[in-house]
XYZ file of N, CA and C in Angstrom:
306
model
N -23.946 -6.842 58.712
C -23.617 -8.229 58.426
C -24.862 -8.947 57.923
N -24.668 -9.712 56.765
C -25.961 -10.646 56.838
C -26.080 -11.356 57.075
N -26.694 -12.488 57.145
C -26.975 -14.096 57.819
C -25.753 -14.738 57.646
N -25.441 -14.693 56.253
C -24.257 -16.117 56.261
C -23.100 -15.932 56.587
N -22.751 -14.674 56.988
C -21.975 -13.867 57.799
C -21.719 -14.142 59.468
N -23.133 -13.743 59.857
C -23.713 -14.235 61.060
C -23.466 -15.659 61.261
N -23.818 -16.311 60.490
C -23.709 -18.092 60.664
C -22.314 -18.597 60.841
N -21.705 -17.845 59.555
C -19.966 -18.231 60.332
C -19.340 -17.708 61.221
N -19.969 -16.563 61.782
C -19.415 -15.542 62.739
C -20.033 -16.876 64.265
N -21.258 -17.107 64.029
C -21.441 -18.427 65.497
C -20.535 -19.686 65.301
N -20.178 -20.077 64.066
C -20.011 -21.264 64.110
C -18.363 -21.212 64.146
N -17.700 -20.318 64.192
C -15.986 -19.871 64.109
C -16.078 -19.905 65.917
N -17.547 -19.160 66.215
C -17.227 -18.583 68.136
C -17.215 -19.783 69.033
N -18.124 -20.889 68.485
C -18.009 -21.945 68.940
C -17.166 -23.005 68.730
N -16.675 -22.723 67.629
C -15.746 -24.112 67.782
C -14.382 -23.482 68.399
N -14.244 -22.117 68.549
C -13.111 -21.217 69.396
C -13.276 -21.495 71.001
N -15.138 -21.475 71.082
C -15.053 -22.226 72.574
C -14.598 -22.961 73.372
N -14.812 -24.249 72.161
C -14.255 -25.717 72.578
C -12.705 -25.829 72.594
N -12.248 -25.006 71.978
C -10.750 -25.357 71.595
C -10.056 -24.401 73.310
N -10.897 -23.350 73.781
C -9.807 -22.908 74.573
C -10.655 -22.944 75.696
N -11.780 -24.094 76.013
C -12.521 -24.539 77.018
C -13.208 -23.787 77.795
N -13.976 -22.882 77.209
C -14.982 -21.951 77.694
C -16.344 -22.892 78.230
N -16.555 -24.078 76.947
C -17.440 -24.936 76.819
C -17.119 -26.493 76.550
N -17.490 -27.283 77.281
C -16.451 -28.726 77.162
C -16.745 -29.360 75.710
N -15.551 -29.829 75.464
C -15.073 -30.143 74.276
C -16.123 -31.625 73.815
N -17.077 -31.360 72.483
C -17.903 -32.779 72.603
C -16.971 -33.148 70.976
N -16.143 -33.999 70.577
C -15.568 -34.882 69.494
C -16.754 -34.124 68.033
N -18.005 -34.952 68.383
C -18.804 -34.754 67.571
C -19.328 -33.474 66.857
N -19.791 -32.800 67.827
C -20.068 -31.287 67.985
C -19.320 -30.644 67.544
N -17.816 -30.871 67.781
C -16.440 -30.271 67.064
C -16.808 -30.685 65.431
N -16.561 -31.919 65.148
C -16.490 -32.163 63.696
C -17.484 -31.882 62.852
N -18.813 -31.837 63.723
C -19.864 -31.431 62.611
C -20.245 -29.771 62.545
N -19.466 -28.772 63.488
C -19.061 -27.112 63.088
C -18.214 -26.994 62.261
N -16.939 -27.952 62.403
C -16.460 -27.338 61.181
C -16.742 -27.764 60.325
N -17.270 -28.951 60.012
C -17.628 -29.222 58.190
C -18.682 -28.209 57.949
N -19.845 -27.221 58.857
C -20.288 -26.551 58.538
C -19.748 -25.312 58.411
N -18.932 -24.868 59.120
C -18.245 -24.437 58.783
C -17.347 -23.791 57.373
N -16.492 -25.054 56.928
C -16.343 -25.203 55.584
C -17.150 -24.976 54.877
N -17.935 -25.445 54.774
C -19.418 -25.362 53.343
C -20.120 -24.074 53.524
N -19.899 -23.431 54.454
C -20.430 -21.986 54.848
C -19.350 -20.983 53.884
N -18.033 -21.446 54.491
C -17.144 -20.213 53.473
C -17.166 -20.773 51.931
N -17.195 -21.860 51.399
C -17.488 -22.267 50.133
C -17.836 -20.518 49.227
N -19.254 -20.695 49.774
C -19.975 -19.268 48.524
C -19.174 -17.962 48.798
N -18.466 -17.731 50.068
C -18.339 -16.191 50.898
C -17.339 -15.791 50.218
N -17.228 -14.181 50.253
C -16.291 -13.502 49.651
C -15.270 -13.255 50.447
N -14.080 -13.372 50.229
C -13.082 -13.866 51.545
C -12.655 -12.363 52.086
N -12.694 -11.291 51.131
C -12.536 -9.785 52.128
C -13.684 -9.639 53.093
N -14.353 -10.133 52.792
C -15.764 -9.568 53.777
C -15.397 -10.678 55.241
N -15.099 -11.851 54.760
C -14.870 -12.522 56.100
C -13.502 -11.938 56.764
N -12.747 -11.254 56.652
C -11.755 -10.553 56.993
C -11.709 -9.356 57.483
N -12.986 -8.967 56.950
C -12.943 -7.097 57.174
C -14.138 -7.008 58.949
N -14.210 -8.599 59.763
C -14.378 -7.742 61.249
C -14.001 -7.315 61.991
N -14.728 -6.447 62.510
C -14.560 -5.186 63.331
C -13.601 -5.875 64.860
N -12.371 -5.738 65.018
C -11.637 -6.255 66.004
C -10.801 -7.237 65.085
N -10.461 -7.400 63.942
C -10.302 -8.252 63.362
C -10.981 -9.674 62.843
N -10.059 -10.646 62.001
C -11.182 -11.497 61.712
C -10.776 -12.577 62.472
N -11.964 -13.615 62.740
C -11.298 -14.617 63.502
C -11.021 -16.005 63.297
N -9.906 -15.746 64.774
C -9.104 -16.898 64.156
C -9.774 -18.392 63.447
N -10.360 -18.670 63.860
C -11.081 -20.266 62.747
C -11.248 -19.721 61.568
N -11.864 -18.484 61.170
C -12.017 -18.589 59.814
C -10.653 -18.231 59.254
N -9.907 -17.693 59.778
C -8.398 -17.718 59.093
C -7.973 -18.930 58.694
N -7.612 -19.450 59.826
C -7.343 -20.931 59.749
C -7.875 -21.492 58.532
N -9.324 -21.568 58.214
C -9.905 -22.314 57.320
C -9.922 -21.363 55.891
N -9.982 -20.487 55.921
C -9.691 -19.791 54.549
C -7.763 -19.923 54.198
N -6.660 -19.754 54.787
C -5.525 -20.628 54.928
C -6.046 -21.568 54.478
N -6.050 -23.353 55.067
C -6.627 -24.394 54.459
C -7.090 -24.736 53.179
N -8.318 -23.652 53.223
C -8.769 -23.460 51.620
C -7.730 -23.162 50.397
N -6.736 -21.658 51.205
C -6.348 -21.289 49.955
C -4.922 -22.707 49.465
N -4.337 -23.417 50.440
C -3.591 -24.323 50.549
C -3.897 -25.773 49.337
N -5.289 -25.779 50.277
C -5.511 -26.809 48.766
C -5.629 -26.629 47.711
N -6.445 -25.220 47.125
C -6.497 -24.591 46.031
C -4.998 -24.885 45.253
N -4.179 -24.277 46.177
C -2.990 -23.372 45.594
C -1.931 -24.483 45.654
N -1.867 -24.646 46.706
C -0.581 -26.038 47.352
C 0.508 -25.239 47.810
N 0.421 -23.896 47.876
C 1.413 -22.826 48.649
C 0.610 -22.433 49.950
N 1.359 -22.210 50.930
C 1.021 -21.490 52.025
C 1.096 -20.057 51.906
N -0.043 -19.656 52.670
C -0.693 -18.381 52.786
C 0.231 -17.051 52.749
N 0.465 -17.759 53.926
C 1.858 -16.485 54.169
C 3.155 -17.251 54.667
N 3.791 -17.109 53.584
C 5.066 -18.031 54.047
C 6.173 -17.932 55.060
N 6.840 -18.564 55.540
C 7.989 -17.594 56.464
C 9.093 -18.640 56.130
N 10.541 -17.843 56.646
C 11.533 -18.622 56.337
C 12.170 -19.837 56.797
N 11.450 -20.030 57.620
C 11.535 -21.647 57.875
C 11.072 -22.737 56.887
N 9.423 -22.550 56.566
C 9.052 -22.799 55.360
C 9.922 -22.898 53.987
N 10.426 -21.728 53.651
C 11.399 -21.747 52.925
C 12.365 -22.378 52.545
N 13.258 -22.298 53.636
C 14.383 -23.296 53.733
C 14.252 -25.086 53.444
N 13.356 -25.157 54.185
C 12.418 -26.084 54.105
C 12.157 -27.001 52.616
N 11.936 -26.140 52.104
C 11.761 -26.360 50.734
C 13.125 -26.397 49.603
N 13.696 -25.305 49.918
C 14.758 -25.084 49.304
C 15.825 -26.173 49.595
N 15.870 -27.053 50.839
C 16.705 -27.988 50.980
C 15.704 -29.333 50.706
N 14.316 -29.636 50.570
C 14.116 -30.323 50.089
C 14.249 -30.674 48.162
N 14.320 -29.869 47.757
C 14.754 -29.401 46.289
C 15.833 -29.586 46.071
N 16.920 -29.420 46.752
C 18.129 -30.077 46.899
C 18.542 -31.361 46.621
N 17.472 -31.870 47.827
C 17.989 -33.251 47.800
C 17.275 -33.991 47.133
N 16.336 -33.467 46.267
C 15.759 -34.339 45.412
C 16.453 -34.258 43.975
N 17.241 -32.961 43.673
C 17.667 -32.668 42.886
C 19.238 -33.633 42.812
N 19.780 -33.821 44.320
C 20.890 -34.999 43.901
C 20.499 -36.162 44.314
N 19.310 -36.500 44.473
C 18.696 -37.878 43.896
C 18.384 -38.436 42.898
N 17.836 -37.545 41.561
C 17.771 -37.337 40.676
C 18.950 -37.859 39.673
N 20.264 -37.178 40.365
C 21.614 -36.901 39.691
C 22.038 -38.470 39.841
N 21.848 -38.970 41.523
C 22.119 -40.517 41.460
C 21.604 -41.071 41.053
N 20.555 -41.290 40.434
C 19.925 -42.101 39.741
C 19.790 -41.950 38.464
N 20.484 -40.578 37.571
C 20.861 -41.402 36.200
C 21.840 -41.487 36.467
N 23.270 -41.978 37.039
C 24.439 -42.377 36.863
C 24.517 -43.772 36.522
């Protein structure tokens, strides 16, 4: 692993701390890991943050998700709730549409 590897590999373990109270939760401390966080995966190659050993973890999922979300405006991995979801919002925009050129 190299450093910036290492750096998100501490800064994913800690804010995993706070969230399932290994270490008490400080507001601040929270918000300023993950914006480092973020700006850490910015440059990273997203197989390499994926390919650790035990799997990869969960914050950086989360935030590479996130990432690819805004990028894309699709979710990562979709499921059929999602789906439906959509498919009946499309619907009803589609006979909103219809009422409003009549």
């Amino acid at each position: 692993m190299d450093s910036k590897q290492l750096f998100i590999e501490h800064l994913a373990g800690e804010l995993q701390a706070m969230e399932v109270g290994r270490v008490p939760m400080n507001a601040l401390r929270y918000r300023v890991h993950a914006k480092m966080l973020r700006k850490a995966l910015l440059g990273a190659a997203t197989p390499s943050l994926l390919e650790r050993q035990g799997g990869a973890h969960p914050q950086v999922v989360h935030a590479l998700s996130n990432r690819f979300f805004e990028e894309t405006g699709h979710l990562l991995q979709p499921n059929a709730t999602g789906h439906k979801a959509r498919s009946l919002l499309e619907r009803t925009l589609a006979s909103c549409r219809q009422a409003r050129q009549k």
